[in-house]
XYZ file of C-alpha atoms in Angstrom:
654
model
C -11.989 18.747 22.382
C -13.249 22.448 22.409
C -12.185 24.589 18.966
C -10.858 27.649 19.563
C -11.385 30.797 17.784
C -10.407 34.272 17.720
C -11.798 37.057 20.121
C -14.895 38.444 18.318
C -13.900 42.083 17.431
C -16.793 44.816 17.149
C -17.779 45.430 13.381
C -14.955 46.128 12.474
C -14.908 49.413 9.847
C -12.374 48.297 7.624
C -10.181 45.048 6.455
C -7.322 46.950 8.481
C -8.779 47.164 10.719
C -9.024 43.418 11.063
C -5.565 42.993 9.773
C -4.333 45.079 12.701
C -6.772 43.636 15.224
C -4.940 40.353 14.224
C -0.957 41.436 14.408
C -1.831 43.646 18.008
C -3.341 40.473 19.718
C -2.371 37.461 18.279
C 0.559 37.418 16.300
C 3.545 35.763 18.583
C 5.693 35.265 14.680
C 8.595 37.392 16.465
C 8.456 36.091 20.288
C 9.009 32.616 19.272
C 11.290 30.913 16.825
C 9.380 28.874 13.739
C 11.239 28.381 10.968
C 13.884 26.440 12.392
C 16.296 24.317 10.322
C 15.548 21.383 13.145
C 11.724 22.541 11.778
C 11.689 22.249 8.314
C 14.027 18.674 8.429
C 11.509 17.023 9.951
C 9.126 18.082 8.318
C 11.120 16.676 5.542
C 11.344 13.688 6.792
C 7.881 13.398 8.354
C 6.601 14.517 4.809
C 8.509 11.861 3.017
C 7.581 9.066 4.973
C 3.998 10.358 4.844
C 4.033 10.590 0.737
C 5.461 7.129 0.625
C 1.995 6.011 2.715
C 0.139 8.645 0.217
C 1.589 6.973 -3.348
C 0.937 3.379 -1.544
C -2.693 4.493 -0.706
C -3.636 6.076 -3.836
C -2.521 3.558 -6.080
C -4.497 0.669 -4.061
C -7.316 2.751 -3.492
C -7.058 5.891 -4.777
C -6.764 8.701 -2.425
C -4.262 10.469 0.257
C -4.618 10.299 3.903
C -4.508 13.521 5.723
C -0.472 14.560 7.246
C -0.764 17.609 8.964
C -2.043 16.384 12.255
C 0.243 12.726 12.951
C 3.057 14.367 12.145
C 2.471 17.543 13.902
C 1.890 14.524 17.155
C 4.541 12.770 16.003
C 7.422 15.666 15.908
C 6.273 17.104 19.077
C 6.995 13.211 20.710
C 10.859 12.832 19.024
C 11.320 16.494 20.613
C 10.250 16.292 23.743
C 11.564 13.032 23.918
C 15.453 14.379 23.071
C 14.896 17.354 25.247
C 14.744 14.933 27.969
C 17.788 13.533 26.853
C 19.986 16.523 25.339
C 18.128 19.446 27.656
C 21.602 21.250 26.138
C 20.832 20.784 22.567
C 17.279 20.102 22.242
C 15.948 23.417 23.967
C 12.170 23.395 23.791
C 10.195 22.678 20.872
C 7.677 25.685 20.007
C 3.951 25.419 18.903
C 4.815 27.777 15.474
C 8.060 25.578 15.447
C 5.503 22.444 15.857
C 3.150 24.398 12.915
C 5.816 24.965 10.070
C 7.070 22.159 10.674
C 3.381 20.642 9.778
C 3.111 22.692 6.876
C 5.880 21.186 5.477
C 5.288 17.869 5.758
C 1.258 18.193 4.548
C 2.989 19.453 1.405
C 5.102 16.517 0.825
C 2.677 14.318 2.188
C -0.445 15.467 -0.303
C 2.618 15.409 -3.495
C 0.305 12.445 -4.806
C -2.591 14.590 -6.039
C -0.424 16.605 -8.890
C -0.398 13.224 -10.463
C 0.893 10.855 -9.600
C -2.397 8.670 -8.127
C -4.096 9.915 -10.839
C -3.002 11.150 -14.949
C 0.250 10.293 -14.397
C -1.232 6.577 -14.085
C -4.171 7.196 -16.245
C -1.727 8.372 -19.678
C 0.479 5.404 -18.856
C -2.604 3.066 -19.201
C -4.094 5.110 -22.516
C -0.686 6.041 -23.895
C 1.726 4.364 -22.941
C 4.004 5.438 -25.215
C 3.147 9.534 -24.284
C 4.908 8.882 -20.752
C 8.115 11.033 -20.411
C 10.958 10.320 -17.974
C 10.881 9.874 -14.108
C 13.311 13.320 -14.221
C 11.343 14.595 -16.176
C 7.825 14.301 -14.712
C 9.804 14.992 -11.399
C 9.721 18.556 -12.939
C 6.293 18.491 -13.787
C 5.035 17.446 -10.707
C 7.254 19.523 -8.926
C 6.259 22.938 -11.262
C 2.561 22.586 -10.971
C 2.641 21.469 -7.273
C 4.637 24.735 -6.468
C 2.148 27.074 -9.438
C -0.609 26.082 -6.854
C 1.838 27.419 -3.904
C 2.184 30.524 -5.412
C -1.690 31.113 -6.678
C -3.106 30.225 -3.058
C -0.809 33.632 -1.798
C -3.080 36.356 -2.702
C -6.343 34.678 -1.337
C -4.609 34.256 1.674
C -5.161 37.833 3.009
C -9.179 37.904 1.698
C -10.050 34.554 2.656
C -8.322 33.498 5.813
C -7.962 38.058 7.223
C -10.735 39.824 5.767
C -13.574 37.192 5.201
C -12.897 34.798 8.521
C -13.346 31.551 6.704
C -13.960 28.355 8.686
C -11.401 25.613 6.692
C -12.149 23.363 9.625
C -8.544 21.391 9.074
C -7.012 24.056 9.677
C -8.761 24.927 13.258
C -8.333 21.332 14.203
C -4.214 21.138 13.336
C -4.756 24.435 15.533
C -6.405 22.698 18.272
C -4.451 20.008 18.421
C -1.530 22.331 18.308
C -2.252 24.007 21.034
C -3.606 20.682 23.603
C -0.403 18.932 22.969
C 1.636 21.846 24.082
C -0.712 23.057 26.446
C -1.459 19.574 28.204
C 2.957 18.836 28.620
C 2.364 16.378 25.928
C 0.554 13.696 28.046
C -2.271 12.762 25.217
C 0.750 13.357 22.445
C 2.391 10.401 24.081
C 0.164 8.002 24.495
C -0.605 8.958 20.914
C 3.046 8.801 19.149
C 3.489 5.779 20.972
C 0.275 3.783 19.230
C 1.054 4.601 16.042
C 4.161 3.447 16.801
C 2.712 0.242 17.689
C 0.224 0.866 14.685
C 3.665 1.115 12.364
C 5.674 -1.856 14.016
C 1.907 -3.880 13.618
C 1.549 -3.158 9.654
C 5.202 -3.565 9.152
C 4.694 -7.378 10.209
C 2.604 -7.960 8.733
C 3.418 -6.679 5.212
C 6.560 -8.501 5.931
C 5.639 -11.889 6.373
C 2.988 -11.093 4.104
C 4.380 -10.025 1.236
C 8.688 -10.930 0.977
C 8.988 -14.420 -0.304
C 12.250 -14.418 2.077
C 14.192 -17.589 1.450
C 14.995 -17.407 5.112
C 11.292 -17.831 5.339
C 9.985 -20.409 3.053
C 6.642 -21.965 3.543
C 7.102 -25.244 3.224
C 4.039 -26.510 4.811
C 0.351 -25.630 5.611
C -1.755 -26.244 7.717
C -5.126 -28.139 6.360
C -8.129 -26.300 7.964
C -7.894 -22.942 7.142
C -6.594 -21.625 10.597
C -3.605 -23.832 9.947
C -0.523 -23.131 10.915
C 2.348 -22.145 8.557
C 6.104 -24.504 9.368
C 9.168 -22.903 8.485
C 11.894 -24.653 7.582
C 13.546 -21.962 4.706
C 16.129 -21.623 7.695
C 17.492 -23.997 9.919
C 17.834 -21.371 12.766
C 14.338 -21.493 12.468
C 13.013 -25.231 11.346
C 11.174 -25.456 14.624
C 9.429 -22.378 14.706
C 5.249 -22.098 13.289
C 4.065 -19.066 12.116
C 0.605 -18.093 11.605
C -1.203 -18.642 8.976
C -1.650 -15.279 6.750
C -2.224 -15.706 3.598
C -2.369 -12.338 0.695
C -6.694 -13.519 0.200
C -8.579 -14.781 3.662
C -12.000 -15.911 3.628
C -10.992 -17.643 6.021
C -8.834 -20.637 3.389
C -8.725 -22.321 0.020
C -11.234 -24.930 1.525
C -14.000 -21.958 2.239
C -13.334 -21.947 -2.099
C -15.660 -25.714 -2.524
C -18.916 -24.458 -1.280
C -18.559 -20.493 -0.651
C -20.513 -19.576 -4.731
C -22.314 -17.249 -6.137
C -23.672 -19.893 -9.034
C -20.593 -21.701 -10.879
C -18.698 -18.710 -9.268
C -15.805 -18.607 -6.423
C -16.118 -16.477 -4.243
C -13.255 -15.398 -4.403
C -10.476 -16.216 -7.076
C -13.598 -15.110 -9.473
C -15.686 -12.038 -7.318
C -12.282 -10.600 -5.576
C -15.161 -11.036 -2.574
C -13.705 -12.287 0.498
C -10.763 -10.379 2.908
C -7.642 -9.922 2.092
C -5.268 -10.716 4.321
C -4.189 -7.407 5.423
C -4.753 -5.056 8.079
C -4.162 -1.345 5.686
C -7.555 -1.031 4.551
C -9.445 -2.266 7.805
C -7.211 1.040 8.904
C -8.372 3.315 6.224
C -12.260 1.943 6.383
C -11.671 3.024 9.942
C -10.831 6.621 9.508
C -13.327 7.449 5.902
C -15.984 7.316 8.169
C -18.812 4.669 8.326
C -21.768 6.343 5.510
C -18.929 6.102 3.415
C -18.328 2.544 3.850
C -21.812 1.194 4.336
C -22.142 2.853 0.447
C -19.075 0.946 -0.550
C -20.467 -2.265 0.882
C -23.393 -1.600 -0.705
C -21.840 -1.267 -4.129
C -19.693 -3.745 -4.063
C -22.333 -6.503 -3.281
C -24.194 -5.195 -6.582
C -21.589 -4.873 -8.085
C -19.377 -8.213 -7.677
C -22.112 -10.050 -5.751
C -25.266 -9.397 -8.704
C -23.768 -7.575 -11.537
C -20.513 -9.444 -12.244
C -21.741 -13.168 -12.623
C -25.286 -11.676 -14.635
C -22.694 -10.580 -17.667
C -19.665 -13.445 -17.023
C -22.880 -15.497 -17.626
C -24.004 -13.632 -21.063
C -20.373 -13.565 -22.226
C -20.004 -9.209 -21.337
C -17.517 -9.945 -18.793
C -14.641 -12.963 -20.431
C -13.779 -14.832 -18.353
C -10.718 -15.434 -19.920
C -7.581 -13.190 -19.631
C -6.203 -10.834 -16.945
C -7.210 -11.559 -13.256
C -10.625 -11.065 -11.937
C -10.568 -7.222 -10.955
C -8.701 -6.330 -14.236
C -11.958 -8.284 -16.125
C -15.101 -6.776 -14.347
C -13.842 -3.407 -14.029
C -13.181 -2.718 -17.578
C -16.462 -3.021 -17.614
C -18.232 -1.765 -14.589
C -15.602 0.925 -14.533
C -18.916 2.658 -16.713
C -20.676 2.966 -13.343
C -19.064 3.697 -10.941
C -17.051 6.931 -12.605
C -20.332 9.200 -14.262
C -22.206 8.627 -10.748
C -18.980 10.092 -8.930
C -18.186 12.936 -12.196
C -21.968 14.030 -12.120
C -22.045 13.682 -8.068
C -19.465 15.684 -7.992
C -20.209 18.344 -10.275
C -23.444 18.819 -9.563
C -22.730 20.142 -5.839
C -19.961 21.756 -7.610
C -22.669 23.867 -9.578
C -25.707 23.915 -6.937
C -22.761 26.133 -4.748
C -23.031 28.326 -6.968
C -22.794 31.296 -4.545
C -19.599 30.006 -3.855
C -18.401 29.898 -7.312
C -19.430 33.879 -7.483
C -18.259 34.855 -3.926
C -14.594 33.566 -5.281
C -14.917 34.617 -8.248
C -16.115 38.471 -6.423
C -12.440 37.031 -4.970
C -10.274 38.074 -7.383
C -10.962 41.526 -7.329
C -10.766 41.859 -3.856
C -7.383 40.430 -4.155
C -5.476 43.066 -5.830
C -7.726 46.670 -4.777
C -5.131 48.982 -3.674
C -5.565 50.379 -0.137
C -7.093 52.770 0.941
C -5.300 56.057 0.456
C -2.572 58.202 2.945
C -3.006 54.951 5.659
C -0.484 54.455 7.900
C 2.482 51.875 7.290
C 0.993 48.110 7.351
C 2.916 45.470 9.644
C 0.872 43.030 7.738
C 3.417 44.165 4.399
C 6.528 42.485 6.638
C 4.843 39.156 7.251
C 2.732 38.718 4.722
C 3.987 37.246 1.410
C 4.270 40.239 -1.119
C 3.238 40.185 -3.593
C 6.352 40.418 -5.867
C 6.866 36.980 -4.949
C 2.984 35.762 -6.209
C 4.004 37.456 -9.527
C 7.181 36.489 -10.426
C 6.448 32.621 -9.165
C 3.414 32.641 -10.961
C 5.168 33.978 -14.307
C 7.827 31.395 -13.898
C 6.708 28.428 -13.141
C 3.648 29.082 -15.431
C 6.166 29.773 -17.975
C 7.975 26.401 -17.147
C 4.764 24.658 -17.064
C 3.287 25.465 -20.668
C 7.373 24.788 -21.941
C 7.435 21.152 -20.160
C 4.057 20.441 -20.984
C 4.656 20.846 -24.983
C 8.094 19.743 -25.095
C 7.099 16.489 -23.634
C 4.024 15.860 -23.100
C 2.868 17.992 -27.110
C -0.070 20.345 -25.257
C -0.078 23.605 -27.728
C 1.610 26.425 -26.429
C -1.445 28.442 -27.250
C -3.330 25.043 -25.032
C -0.828 25.133 -22.290
C -1.404 28.562 -21.436
C -4.919 28.631 -21.353
C -4.970 25.759 -19.010
C -2.308 27.937 -16.719
C -5.539 30.923 -17.078
C -8.262 28.229 -16.358
C -6.311 26.487 -13.019
C -5.391 30.121 -11.386
C -9.330 31.030 -11.650
C -10.395 27.288 -10.090
C -8.021 27.056 -7.646
C -9.812 30.510 -6.520
C -12.745 28.291 -6.400
C -10.854 25.336 -4.426
C -9.808 27.909 -2.209
C -13.273 29.218 -1.267
C -14.816 25.976 -1.513
C -11.952 24.415 1.404
C -12.327 27.608 3.331
C -16.754 26.506 3.161
C -17.042 22.730 3.342
C -13.095 21.531 4.139
C -13.276 19.603 0.469
C -11.311 20.407 -2.315
C -12.841 20.016 -5.079
C -10.183 18.158 -6.762
C -12.334 15.919 -8.769
C -14.779 17.957 -9.816
C -12.750 21.022 -11.128
C -9.433 18.547 -12.634
C -13.019 17.045 -14.839
C -13.799 20.460 -15.601
C -10.275 21.560 -17.486
C -11.069 17.527 -18.755
C -14.585 18.960 -20.637
C -13.111 21.882 -21.773
C -9.910 19.931 -23.932
C -11.966 16.988 -25.139
C -14.183 19.867 -26.885
C -10.605 22.053 -27.396
C -8.761 19.479 -29.174
C -11.053 15.724 -29.338
C -9.232 12.373 -29.583
C -6.229 14.238 -28.002
C -5.951 12.126 -24.875
C -2.332 13.471 -23.465
C -3.180 16.824 -23.932
C -6.813 16.486 -22.311
C -5.066 13.799 -19.272
C -2.511 16.534 -18.524
C -3.868 20.065 -18.126
C -6.406 18.378 -15.765
C -3.172 17.312 -13.841
C -2.536 20.977 -13.969
C -5.204 22.053 -12.320
C -5.113 19.043 -10.181
C -1.873 19.421 -8.964
C -2.708 23.368 -8.134
C -5.738 22.714 -6.749
C -4.644 20.262 -4.740
C -1.815 22.311 -3.001
C -3.703 25.621 -2.957
C -6.359 23.706 -0.739
C -3.457 22.682 1.430
C -1.334 25.372 1.810
C -4.726 27.875 2.766
C -5.652 25.459 5.742
C -1.810 25.886 6.676
C -2.191 28.985 6.405
C -5.647 28.745 8.438
C -4.146 27.065 11.758
C -0.430 29.498 11.804
C -3.440 32.323 11.957
C -5.081 30.672 14.854
C -1.868 30.917 16.304
C -0.401 34.091 15.559
C 2.109 32.467 13.754
C 4.355 34.358 10.493
C 2.998 33.991 7.253
C 5.782 34.242 4.759
C 8.109 31.645 7.079
C 4.937 29.321 6.671
C 4.886 29.418 2.830
C 8.996 29.150 2.703
C 8.284 25.903 4.411
C 5.134 24.467 2.040
C 8.394 25.284 -0.490
C 10.658 22.456 1.417
C 7.390 20.086 1.290
C 6.773 20.290 -2.526
C 10.663 19.550 -2.934
C 11.154 17.058 -0.612
C 8.045 15.469 -1.875
C 8.622 15.653 -5.580
C 12.249 13.751 -4.928
C 10.590 10.985 -3.217
C 6.553 10.250 -4.956
C 8.047 10.016 -8.438
C 10.755 6.894 -7.737
C 8.465 5.786 -5.972
C 5.349 5.537 -7.980
C 7.831 4.246 -10.936
C 9.437 0.987 -8.451
C 6.431 0.100 -7.353
C 4.647 0.242 -11.334
C 7.555 0.137 -13.315
C 4.749 -0.371 -16.508
C 1.124 -0.521 -17.550
C 0.775 -3.363 -17.110
C 0.453 -3.809 -13.727
C -2.271 -1.078 -13.314
C -5.695 -1.823 -12.930
C -4.687 -5.097 -11.277
C -5.979 -6.863 -8.660
C -2.326 -5.572 -6.561
C -2.455 -2.286 -8.010
C -6.209 -0.938 -8.993
C -4.866 2.623 -8.975
C -9.518 3.793 -9.088
C -8.121 7.609 -8.881
C -6.614 6.895 -12.603
C -9.311 4.267 -13.974
C -11.943 8.023 -13.173
C -9.597 9.980 -15.147
C -8.895 7.095 -18.258
C -12.986 6.380 -18.099
C -13.532 10.076 -19.029
C -10.856 10.721 -20.979
C -11.840 7.356 -23.267
C -14.936 8.641 -23.783
C -13.835 12.477 -24.704
C -11.816 10.811 -26.695
C -13.835 8.049 -28.245
C -17.655 8.791 -28.177
C -19.892 6.850 -26.492
C -20.615 4.877 -29.098
C -17.322 2.512 -28.603
C -18.972 1.109 -26.240
C -20.615 -2.128 -24.891
C -24.356 -1.805 -25.229
C -24.658 -2.000 -21.381
C -22.078 -0.368 -20.413
C -23.803 2.498 -22.487
C -26.029 1.938 -20.091
C -24.494 1.054 -17.048
C -22.864 4.897 -17.678
C -26.038 6.100 -18.474
C -27.687 4.766 -14.167
C -24.215 6.061 -13.000
C -24.421 8.756 -14.280
C -28.646 9.717 -13.291
C -28.121 7.208 -8.934
C -25.281 10.556 -8.953
C -27.161 13.126 -9.631
C -30.249 11.664 -7.430
C -28.686 11.167 -4.283
C -26.378 14.435 -4.383
C -30.465 16.212 -4.528
C -31.390 13.083 -1.941
C -28.618 14.765 -0.157
C -29.897 18.171 -0.291
C -33.403 17.861 -0.159
C -33.288 15.560 3.135
C -29.964 16.657 4.949
C -30.949 14.953 8.842
C -31.691 11.314 6.272
C -28.374 11.910 4.791
C -26.492 9.213 6.767
C -28.944 6.754 5.359
C -28.498 8.410 2.291
C -25.132 6.498 -0.320
C -22.812 8.234 -0.422
C -22.390 8.719 -4.479
C -18.650 8.258 -4.415
C -18.388 5.373 -2.225
C -21.218 3.071 -3.565
C -19.215 5.272 -7.607
C -15.552 4.308 -5.676
C -17.203 -0.077 -5.468
C -17.078 0.015 -9.125
C -13.343 0.761 -9.309
C -11.682 -0.766 -6.795
C -11.548 -4.789 -5.688
C -13.698 -6.407 -3.295
C -11.017 -7.782 -1.497
C -10.621 -3.544 -0.474
C -13.958 -3.070 -0.084
C -14.959 -5.721 2.142
C -11.920 -4.262 5.035
C -12.459 -0.911 4.423
C -16.052 -1.755 6.030
C -15.235 -4.346 9.233
C -12.448 -1.475 9.671
C -15.419 0.718 9.848
C -17.865 -1.072 11.215
C -14.898 -1.947 14.263
C -14.562 1.920 14.996
C -18.259 3.231 14.942
C -18.559 0.101 18.152
C -15.651 1.688 19.579
C -16.963 4.846 19.325
C -20.304 4.380 20.607
C -18.310 1.659 23.418
C -16.413 3.865 24.371
C -15.702 7.459 23.206
C -12.862 9.176 24.728
C -10.603 5.352 23.122
C -11.614 6.233 20.764
C -11.409 9.952 20.038
C -7.603 9.403 21.310
C -6.990 6.141 19.777
C -8.612 5.210 16.384
C -7.086 7.798 14.155
C -3.334 7.343 15.739
C -3.301 3.313 15.468
C -4.849 3.379 11.849
C -2.754 6.291 10.433
C 0.263 3.497 12.145
C -0.677 0.151 10.447
C -1.875 2.572 7.139
C 1.837 3.740 7.501
C 3.984 0.870 8.490
C 1.906 -1.331 5.512
C 2.264 0.787 3.323
C 6.711 1.687 3.833
C 6.986 -2.003 4.025
C 5.365 -2.656 1.289
C 7.414 0.390 -0.827
C 10.397 -1.745 1.000
C 10.000 -4.686 -0.277
C 9.221 -3.200 -4.214
C 13.085 -1.553 -3.744
C 14.841 -5.372 -2.102
C 13.115 -6.556 -4.663
C 14.973 -4.528 -7.499
C 18.022 -5.529 -5.943
C 17.768 -8.553 -6.264
C 17.876 -9.136 -1.877
C 14.258 -10.599 -2.677
C 12.434 -12.871 -5.243
C 10.233 -10.345 -6.714
């Protein structure tokens, strides 16, 4: 799919000339509907669904999935179908409406980045008594996210209008929207149908694997690993035999008798097997093969080599908690420093980006030329008064909530907000230049800062970094969405409002769902909810609070080795860019030490399938891999949340 860009402008003399050229030649916000009720309602609905999926996947694998393009395809297909059925009530869904809808949905989908899968569960594991109630955390997550949205406002005109930073995901979203609305929906219809089938498949598998419903009770298994289950819990279904879908399968219990490493069983003692789920197969198909093979390499090293050695030596206990919790308590000290040193090194190596980011701050507030004519951009851009009022109000609320409910000193809260303003500018520029919002490294900078200012105060360390992570996540997301709107000629002010509605619905959904899935800290760090992102935050906070001396000697060695490998592999990437695909990714390699082996195996299989399909049928892969995988992920995660809700209501057994 070709990427469309704006026509080149012949050496404009000033920023005003650049903006006027765009306004006169591209802007379409006054010619077609954009921020309509149906766009907002659809964006909030799809965003709520995607945010549920990201809570589930974030607690399982530690990251979130992109929302804008998937939601645009679904919304286009839905409104196209409604228009065919009820043409009088559903006029054509314009490209700018779809763009505003995608902004709303994307903001809701990324709400997990505001602490729900990292800082908050880390605080639960370390200081459960310091975690406030659901209502307070909803306010906290919403305020921190909106702070990032407002902080991105002044950067927009400088980074997108004037400097024309690429924001590759924004370009991809704009290109997808053009394809949908210009091709008449043929591609969109096929992708939407494949996504829907993926949702159905994922939901069915999850239901029969996890629901434990009385009417589908399994009373008899076949003798082999490939056997069938006889269902007799319901007289109407007693004649049915369902294919066996065990929770962890390689390919059945019979394999435990001889598939071992030493005396340790692969599945039960080392978590090395294939999980009976397509969610992580689908995740692997999206994540890319380099990350996946790096993840698999780390999994083999951790679970097949190091874990048995440390278990024999008595460093990793043989009893007490599940296998994953026992192993990861030791192994995270290899994976966490690897990811942290790699991320920070890449961040500081890009010093030119950092310098340009800080020079952007002065450009934001530099007065325009005196005596100029009225600027038409003033009536469509977000007003400076909104920025000032929003940042001051939200900053005050952030400091107040942090002090009264999270025990952050007032002066520390003020410093955290001011530091976050600077880091949001850096995050926005990094997103524009590389398409990666460095939320992890930037939040670690805040953690290191408050590790020095408030040594030993874990709650302050985590929740001040939470301000940075949440604000940077939403600033990067808004700027990416605004880039898409810029290419399509949208009105920025209306996209900003759409983003606000997305944050609102995401706030109302993600925090209650998090506590529905994780009612207490004992579930975190388990095979069911490994919470790898939270493990990284927990590890850094513990290290800053207790010091290296509190670790087991082998963990200290692992910390040095992991941190060194993060630096070495990053330098190798930079020195040999053409050989990058053969150099392990520090993110994938390090992540393997913080998640269960089941997930790594599944993700590697998914990435391998996607790679083989791309080689054999590139067009088919380009059209179907992302929607089918996204559908499976959405189906499994939504059904997983639904089963948890039914268990709380005692409709199903827990």
